[in-house]
PDB file of N, CA and C and ligand atoms in Angstrom:
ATOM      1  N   UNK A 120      91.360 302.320  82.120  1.00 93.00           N
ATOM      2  CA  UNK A 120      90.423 301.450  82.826  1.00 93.00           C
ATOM      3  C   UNK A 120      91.207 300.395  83.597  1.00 93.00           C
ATOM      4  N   UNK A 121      90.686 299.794  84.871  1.00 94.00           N
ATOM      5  CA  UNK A 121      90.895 298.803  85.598  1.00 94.00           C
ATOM      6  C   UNK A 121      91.429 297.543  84.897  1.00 94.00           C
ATOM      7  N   UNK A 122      92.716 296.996  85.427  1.00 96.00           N
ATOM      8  CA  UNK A 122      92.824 295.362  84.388  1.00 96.00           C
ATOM      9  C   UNK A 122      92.822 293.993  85.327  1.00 96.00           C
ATOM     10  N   UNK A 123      92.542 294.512  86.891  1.00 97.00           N
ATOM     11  CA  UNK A 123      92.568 293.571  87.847  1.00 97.00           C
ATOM     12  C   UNK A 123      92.043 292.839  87.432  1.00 97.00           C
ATOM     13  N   UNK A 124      90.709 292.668  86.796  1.00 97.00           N
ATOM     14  CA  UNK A 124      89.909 291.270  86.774  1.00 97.00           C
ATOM     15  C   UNK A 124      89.684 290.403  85.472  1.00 97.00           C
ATOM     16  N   UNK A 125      91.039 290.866  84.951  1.00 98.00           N
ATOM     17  CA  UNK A 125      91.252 290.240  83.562  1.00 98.00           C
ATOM     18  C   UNK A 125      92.156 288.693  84.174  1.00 98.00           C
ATOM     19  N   UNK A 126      91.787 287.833  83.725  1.00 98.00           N
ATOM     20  CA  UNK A 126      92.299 286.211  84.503  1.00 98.00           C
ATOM     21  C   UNK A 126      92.677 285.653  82.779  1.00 98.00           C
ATOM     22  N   UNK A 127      93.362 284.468  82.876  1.00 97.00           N
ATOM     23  CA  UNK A 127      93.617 283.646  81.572  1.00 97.00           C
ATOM     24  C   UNK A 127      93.302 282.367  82.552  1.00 97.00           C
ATOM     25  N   UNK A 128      92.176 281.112  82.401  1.00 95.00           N
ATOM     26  CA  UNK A 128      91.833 280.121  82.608  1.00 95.00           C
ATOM     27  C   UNK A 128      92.609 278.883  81.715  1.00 95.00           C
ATOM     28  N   UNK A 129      92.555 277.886  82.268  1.00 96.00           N
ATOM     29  CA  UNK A 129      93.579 276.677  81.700  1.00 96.00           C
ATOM     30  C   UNK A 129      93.340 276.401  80.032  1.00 96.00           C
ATOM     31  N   UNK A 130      93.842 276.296  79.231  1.00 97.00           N
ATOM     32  CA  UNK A 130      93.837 275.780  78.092  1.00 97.00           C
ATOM     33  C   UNK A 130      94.318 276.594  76.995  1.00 97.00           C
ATOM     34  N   UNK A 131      94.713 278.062  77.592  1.00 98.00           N
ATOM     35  CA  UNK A 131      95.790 278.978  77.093  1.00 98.00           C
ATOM     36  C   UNK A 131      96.828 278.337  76.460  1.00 98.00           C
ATOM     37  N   UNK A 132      96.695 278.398  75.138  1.00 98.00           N
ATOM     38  CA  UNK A 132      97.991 277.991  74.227  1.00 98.00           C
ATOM     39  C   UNK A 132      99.216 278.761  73.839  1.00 98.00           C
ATOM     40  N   UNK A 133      99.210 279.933  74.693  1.00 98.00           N
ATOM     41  CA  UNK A 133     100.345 280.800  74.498  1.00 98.00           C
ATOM     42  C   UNK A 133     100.547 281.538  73.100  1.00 98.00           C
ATOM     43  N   UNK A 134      99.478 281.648  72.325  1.00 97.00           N
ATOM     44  CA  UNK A 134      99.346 282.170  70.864  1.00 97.00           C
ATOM     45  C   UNK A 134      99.914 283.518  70.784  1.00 97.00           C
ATOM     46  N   UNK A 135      99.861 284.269  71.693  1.00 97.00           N
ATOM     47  CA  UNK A 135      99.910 285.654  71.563  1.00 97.00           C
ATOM     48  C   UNK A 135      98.932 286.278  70.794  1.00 97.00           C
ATOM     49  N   UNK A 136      97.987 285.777  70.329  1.00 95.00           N
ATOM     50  CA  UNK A 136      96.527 286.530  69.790  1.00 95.00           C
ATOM     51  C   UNK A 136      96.058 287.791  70.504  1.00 95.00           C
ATOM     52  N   UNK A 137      95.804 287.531  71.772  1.00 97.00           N
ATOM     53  CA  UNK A 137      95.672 288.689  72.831  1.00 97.00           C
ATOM     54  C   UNK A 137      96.597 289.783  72.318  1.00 97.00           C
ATOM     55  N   UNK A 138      98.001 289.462  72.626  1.00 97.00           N
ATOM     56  CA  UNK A 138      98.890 290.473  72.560  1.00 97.00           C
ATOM     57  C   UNK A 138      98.665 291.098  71.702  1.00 97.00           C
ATOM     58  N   UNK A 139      98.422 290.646  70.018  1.00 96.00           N
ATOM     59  CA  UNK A 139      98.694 291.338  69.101  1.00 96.00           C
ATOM     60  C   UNK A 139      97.336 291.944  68.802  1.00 96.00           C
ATOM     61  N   UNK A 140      96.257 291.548  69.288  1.00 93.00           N
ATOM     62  CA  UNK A 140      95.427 291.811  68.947  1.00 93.00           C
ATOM     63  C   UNK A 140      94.902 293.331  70.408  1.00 93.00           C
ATOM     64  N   UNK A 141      95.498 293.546  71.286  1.00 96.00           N
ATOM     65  CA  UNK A 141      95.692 294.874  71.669  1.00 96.00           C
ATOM     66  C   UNK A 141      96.171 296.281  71.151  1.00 96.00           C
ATOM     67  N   UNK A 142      95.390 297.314  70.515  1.00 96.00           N
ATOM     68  CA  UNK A 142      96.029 298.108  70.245  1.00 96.00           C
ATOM     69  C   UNK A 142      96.600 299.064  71.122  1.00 96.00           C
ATOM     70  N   UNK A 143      96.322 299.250  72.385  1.00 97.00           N
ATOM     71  CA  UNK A 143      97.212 299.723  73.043  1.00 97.00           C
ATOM     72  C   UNK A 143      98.532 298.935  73.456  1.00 97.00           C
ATOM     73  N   UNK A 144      98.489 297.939  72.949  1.00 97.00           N
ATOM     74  CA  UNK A 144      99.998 297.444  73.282  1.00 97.00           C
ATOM     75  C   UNK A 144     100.136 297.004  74.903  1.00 97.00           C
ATOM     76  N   UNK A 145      98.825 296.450  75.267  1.00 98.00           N
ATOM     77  CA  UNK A 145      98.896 296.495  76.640  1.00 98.00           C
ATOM     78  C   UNK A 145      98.650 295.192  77.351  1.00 98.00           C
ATOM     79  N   UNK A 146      99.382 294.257  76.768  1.00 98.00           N
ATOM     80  CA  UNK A 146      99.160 292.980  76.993  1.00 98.00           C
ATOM     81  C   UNK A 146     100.773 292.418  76.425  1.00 98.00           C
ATOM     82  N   UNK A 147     100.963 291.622  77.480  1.00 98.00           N
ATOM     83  CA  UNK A 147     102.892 290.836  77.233  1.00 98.00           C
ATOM     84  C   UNK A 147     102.155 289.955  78.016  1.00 98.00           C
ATOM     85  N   UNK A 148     103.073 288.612  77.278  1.00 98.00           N
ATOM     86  CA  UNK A 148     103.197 287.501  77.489  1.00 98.00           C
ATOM     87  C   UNK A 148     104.091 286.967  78.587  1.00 98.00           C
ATOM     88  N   UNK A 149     103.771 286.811  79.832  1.00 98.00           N
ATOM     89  CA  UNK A 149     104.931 286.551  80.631  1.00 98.00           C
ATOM     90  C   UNK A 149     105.102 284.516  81.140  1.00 98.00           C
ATOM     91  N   UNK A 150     105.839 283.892  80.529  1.00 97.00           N
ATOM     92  CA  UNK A 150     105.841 282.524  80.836  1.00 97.00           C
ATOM     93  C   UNK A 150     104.837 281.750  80.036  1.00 97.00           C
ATOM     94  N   UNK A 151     104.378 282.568  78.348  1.00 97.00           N
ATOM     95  CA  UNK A 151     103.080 281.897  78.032  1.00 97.00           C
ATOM     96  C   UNK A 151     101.841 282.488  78.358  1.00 97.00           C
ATOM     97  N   UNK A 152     102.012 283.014  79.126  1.00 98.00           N
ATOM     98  CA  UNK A 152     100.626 283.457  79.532  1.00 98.00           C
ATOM     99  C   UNK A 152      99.954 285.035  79.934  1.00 98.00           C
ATOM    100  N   UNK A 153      98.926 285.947  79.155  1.00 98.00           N
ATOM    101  CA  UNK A 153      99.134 287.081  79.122  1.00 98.00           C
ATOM    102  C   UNK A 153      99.244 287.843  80.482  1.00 98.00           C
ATOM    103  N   UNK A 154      99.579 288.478  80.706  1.00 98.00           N
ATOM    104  CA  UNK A 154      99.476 289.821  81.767  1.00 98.00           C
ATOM    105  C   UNK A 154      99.400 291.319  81.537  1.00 98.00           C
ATOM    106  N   UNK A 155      98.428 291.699  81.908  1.00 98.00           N
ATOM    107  CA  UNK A 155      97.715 292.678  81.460  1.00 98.00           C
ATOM    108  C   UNK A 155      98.401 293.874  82.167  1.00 98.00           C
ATOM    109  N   UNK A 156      98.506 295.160  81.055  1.00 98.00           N
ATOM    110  CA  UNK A 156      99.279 296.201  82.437  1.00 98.00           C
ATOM    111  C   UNK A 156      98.142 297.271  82.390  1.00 98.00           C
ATOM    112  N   UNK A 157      98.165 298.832  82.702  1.00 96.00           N
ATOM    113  CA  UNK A 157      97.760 299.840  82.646  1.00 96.00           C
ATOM    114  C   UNK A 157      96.487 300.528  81.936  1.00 96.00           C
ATOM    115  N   UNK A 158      97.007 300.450  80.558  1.00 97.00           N
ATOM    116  CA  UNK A 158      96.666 300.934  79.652  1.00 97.00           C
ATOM    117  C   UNK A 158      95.851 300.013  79.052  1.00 97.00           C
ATOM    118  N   UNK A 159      94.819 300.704  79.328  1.00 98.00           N
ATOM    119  CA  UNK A 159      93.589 299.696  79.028  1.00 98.00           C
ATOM    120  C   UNK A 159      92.192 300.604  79.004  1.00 98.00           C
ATOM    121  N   UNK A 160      91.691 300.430  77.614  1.00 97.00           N
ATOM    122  CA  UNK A 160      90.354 301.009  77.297  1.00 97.00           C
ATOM    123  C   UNK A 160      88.914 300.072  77.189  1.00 97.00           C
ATOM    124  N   UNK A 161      89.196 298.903  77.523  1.00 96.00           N
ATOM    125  CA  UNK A 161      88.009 298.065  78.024  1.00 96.00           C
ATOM    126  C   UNK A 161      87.245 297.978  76.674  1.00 96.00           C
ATOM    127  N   UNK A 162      88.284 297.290  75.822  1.00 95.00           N
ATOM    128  CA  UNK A 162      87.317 297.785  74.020  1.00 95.00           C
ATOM    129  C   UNK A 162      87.160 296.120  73.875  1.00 95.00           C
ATOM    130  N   UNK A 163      87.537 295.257  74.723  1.00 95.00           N
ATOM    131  CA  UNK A 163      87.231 293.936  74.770  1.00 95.00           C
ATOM    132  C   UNK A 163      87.729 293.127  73.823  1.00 95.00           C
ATOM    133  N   UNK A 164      89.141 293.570  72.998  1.00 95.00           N
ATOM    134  CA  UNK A 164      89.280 293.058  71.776  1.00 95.00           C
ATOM    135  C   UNK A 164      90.198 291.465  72.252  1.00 95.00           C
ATOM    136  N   UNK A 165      90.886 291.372  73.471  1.00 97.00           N
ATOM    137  CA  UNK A 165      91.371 290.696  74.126  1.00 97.00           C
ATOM    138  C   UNK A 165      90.517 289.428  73.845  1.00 97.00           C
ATOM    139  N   UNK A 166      89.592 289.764  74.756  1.00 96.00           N
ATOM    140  CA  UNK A 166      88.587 288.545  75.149  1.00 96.00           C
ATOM    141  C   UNK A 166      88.210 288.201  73.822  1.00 96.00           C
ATOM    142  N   UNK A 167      87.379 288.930  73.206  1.00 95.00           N
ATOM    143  CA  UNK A 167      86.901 288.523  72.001  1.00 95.00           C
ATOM    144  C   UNK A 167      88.023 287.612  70.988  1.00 95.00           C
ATOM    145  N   UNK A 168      89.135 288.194  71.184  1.00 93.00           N
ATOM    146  CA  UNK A 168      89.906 287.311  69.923  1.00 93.00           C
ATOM    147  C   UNK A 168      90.715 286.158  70.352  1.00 93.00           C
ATOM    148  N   UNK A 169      90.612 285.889  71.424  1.00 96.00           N
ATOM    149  CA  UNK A 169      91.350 284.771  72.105  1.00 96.00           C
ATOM    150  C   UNK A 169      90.678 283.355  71.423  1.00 96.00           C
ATOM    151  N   UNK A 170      91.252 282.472  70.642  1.00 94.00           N
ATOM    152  CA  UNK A 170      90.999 281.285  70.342  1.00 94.00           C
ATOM    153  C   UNK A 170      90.504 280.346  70.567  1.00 94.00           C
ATOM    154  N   UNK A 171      90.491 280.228  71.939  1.00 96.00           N
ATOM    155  CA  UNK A 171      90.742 279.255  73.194  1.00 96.00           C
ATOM    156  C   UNK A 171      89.386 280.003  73.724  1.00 96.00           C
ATOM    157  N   UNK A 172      89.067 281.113  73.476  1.00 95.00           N
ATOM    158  CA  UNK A 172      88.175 281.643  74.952  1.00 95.00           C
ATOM    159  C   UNK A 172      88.430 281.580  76.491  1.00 95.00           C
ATOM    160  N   UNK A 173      89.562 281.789  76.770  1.00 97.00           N
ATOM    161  CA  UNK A 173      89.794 281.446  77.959  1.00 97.00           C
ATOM    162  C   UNK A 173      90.030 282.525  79.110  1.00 97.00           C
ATOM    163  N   UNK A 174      90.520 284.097  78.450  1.00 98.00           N
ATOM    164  CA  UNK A 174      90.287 285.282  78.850  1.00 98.00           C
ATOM    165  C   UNK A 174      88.860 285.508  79.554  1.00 98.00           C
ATOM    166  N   UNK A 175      88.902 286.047  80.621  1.00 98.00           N
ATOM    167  CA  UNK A 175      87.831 286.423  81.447  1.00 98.00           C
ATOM    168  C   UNK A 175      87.802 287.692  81.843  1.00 98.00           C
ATOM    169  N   UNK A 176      86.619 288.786  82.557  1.00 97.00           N
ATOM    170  CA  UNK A 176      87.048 289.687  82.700  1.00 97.00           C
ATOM    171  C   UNK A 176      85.766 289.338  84.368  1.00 97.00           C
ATOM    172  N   UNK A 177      86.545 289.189  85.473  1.00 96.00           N
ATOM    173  CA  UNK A 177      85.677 289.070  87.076  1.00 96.00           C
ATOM    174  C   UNK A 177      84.877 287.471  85.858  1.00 96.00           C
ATOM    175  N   UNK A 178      83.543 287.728  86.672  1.00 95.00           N
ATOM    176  CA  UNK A 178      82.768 287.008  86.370  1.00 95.00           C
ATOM    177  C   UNK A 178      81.712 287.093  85.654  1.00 95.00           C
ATOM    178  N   UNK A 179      81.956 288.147  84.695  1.00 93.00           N
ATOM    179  CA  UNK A 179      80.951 289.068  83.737  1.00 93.00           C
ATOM    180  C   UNK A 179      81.052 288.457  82.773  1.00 93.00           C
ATOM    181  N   UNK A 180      81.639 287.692  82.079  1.00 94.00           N
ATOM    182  CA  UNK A 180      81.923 287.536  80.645  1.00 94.00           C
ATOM    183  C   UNK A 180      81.902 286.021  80.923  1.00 94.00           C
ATOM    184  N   UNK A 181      81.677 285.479  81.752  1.00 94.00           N
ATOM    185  CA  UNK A 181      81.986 283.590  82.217  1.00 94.00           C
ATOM    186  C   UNK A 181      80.745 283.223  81.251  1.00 94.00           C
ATOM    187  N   UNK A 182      80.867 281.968  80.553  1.00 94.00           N
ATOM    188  CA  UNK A 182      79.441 281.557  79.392  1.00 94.00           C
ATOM    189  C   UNK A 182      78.999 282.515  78.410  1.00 94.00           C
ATOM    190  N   UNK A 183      79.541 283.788  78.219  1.00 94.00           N
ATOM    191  CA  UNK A 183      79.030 284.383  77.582  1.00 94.00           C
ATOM    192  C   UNK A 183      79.652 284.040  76.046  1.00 94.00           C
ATOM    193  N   UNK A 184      79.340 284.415  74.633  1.00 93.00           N
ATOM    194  CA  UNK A 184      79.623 284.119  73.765  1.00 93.00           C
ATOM    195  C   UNK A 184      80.782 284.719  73.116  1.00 93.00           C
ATOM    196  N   UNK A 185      81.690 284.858  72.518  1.00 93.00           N
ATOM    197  CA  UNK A 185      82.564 285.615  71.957  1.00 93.00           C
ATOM    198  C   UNK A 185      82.352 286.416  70.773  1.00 93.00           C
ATOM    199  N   UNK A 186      82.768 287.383  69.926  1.00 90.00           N
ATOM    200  CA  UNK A 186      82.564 288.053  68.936  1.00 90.00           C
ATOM    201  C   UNK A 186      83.685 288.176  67.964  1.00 90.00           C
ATOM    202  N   UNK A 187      84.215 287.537  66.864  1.00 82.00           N
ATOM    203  CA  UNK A 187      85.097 287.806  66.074  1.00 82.00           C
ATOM    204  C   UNK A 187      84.973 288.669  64.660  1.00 82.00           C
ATOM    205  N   UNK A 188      83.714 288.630  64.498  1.00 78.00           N
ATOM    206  CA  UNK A 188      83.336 289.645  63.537  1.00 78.00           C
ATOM    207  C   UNK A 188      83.602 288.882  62.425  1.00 78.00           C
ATOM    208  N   UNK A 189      83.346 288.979  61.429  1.00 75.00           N
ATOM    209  CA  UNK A 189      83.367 288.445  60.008  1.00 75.00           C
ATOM    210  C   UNK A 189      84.758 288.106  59.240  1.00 75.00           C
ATOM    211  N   UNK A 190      85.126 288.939  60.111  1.00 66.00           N
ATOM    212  CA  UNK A 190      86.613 288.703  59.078  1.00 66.00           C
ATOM    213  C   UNK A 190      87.426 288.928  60.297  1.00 66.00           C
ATOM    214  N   UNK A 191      88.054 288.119  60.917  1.00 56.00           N
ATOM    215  CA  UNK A 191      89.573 288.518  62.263  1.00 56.00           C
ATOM    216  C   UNK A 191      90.711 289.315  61.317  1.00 56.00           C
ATOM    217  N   UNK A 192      91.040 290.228  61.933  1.00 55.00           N
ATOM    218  CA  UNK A 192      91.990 291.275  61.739  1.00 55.00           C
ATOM    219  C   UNK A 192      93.682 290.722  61.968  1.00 55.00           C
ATOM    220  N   UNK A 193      92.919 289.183  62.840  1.00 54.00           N
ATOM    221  CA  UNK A 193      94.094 289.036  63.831  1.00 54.00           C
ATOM    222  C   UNK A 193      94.568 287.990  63.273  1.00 54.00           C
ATOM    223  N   UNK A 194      95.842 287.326  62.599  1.00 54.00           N
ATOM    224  CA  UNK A 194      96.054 285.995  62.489  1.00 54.00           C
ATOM    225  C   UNK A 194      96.766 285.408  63.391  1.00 54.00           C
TER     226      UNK A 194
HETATM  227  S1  SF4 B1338      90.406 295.346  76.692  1.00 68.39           S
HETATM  228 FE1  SF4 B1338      91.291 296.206  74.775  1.00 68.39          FE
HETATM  229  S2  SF4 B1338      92.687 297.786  75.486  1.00 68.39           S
HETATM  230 FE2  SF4 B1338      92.260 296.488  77.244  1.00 68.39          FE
HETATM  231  S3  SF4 B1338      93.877 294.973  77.287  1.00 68.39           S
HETATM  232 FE3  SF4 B1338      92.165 294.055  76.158  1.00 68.39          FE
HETATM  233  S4  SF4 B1338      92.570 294.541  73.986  1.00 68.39           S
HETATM  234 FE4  SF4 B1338      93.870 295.884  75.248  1.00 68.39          FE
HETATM  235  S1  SF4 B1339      94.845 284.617  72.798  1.00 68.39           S
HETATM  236 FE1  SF4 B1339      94.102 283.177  74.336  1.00 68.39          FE
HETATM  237  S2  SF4 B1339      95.200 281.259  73.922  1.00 68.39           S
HETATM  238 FE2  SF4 B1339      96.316 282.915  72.873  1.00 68.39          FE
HETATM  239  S3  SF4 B1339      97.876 283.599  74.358  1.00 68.39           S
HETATM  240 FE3  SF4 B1339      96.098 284.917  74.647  1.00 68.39          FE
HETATM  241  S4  SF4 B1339      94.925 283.898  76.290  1.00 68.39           S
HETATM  242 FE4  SF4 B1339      96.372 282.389  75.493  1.00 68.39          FE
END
């Protein structure tokens, strides 16, 4: 799937949550801040586990709520 319209907005703390929390391995940290490559199945685990909420995907996901599920997988 497409990763053009994946953005990181200001208040990105450089956690690497994103990263690790990709199982395709498709997210590196470049300067702090993620960049998204290829390999990408649009399973939203990115957005959802980002701390900060600051991951966007276009303007689809702007105000919308996040989902961490009961228990984060991710520390
Ligand atoms: S949407 Fe899923 S597969 Fe795509 S970059 Fe984010 S975590 Fe990885
Ligand atoms: S999970 Fe959020 S705060 Fe952490 S590095 Fe990724 S975009 Fe930045």
């Amino acid at each position: 799937m497409k990763t053009k319209k994946f953005t990181v907005a200001d208040g990105c703390i450089s956690c690497g949550k994103c990263v690790r929390g990709c199982y395709k391995n498709n997210i590196k940290l470049v300067d702090g801040k993620p960049v998204w490559g290829n390999d990408c199945t649009h399973c939203m685990a990115c957005i959802n586990q980002c701390p900060k909420g600051v991951i966007e995907y276009g303007r689809k996901t702007e105000g919308k709520p996040r989902y961490q599920g009961p228990e984060s997988a991710l520390k």
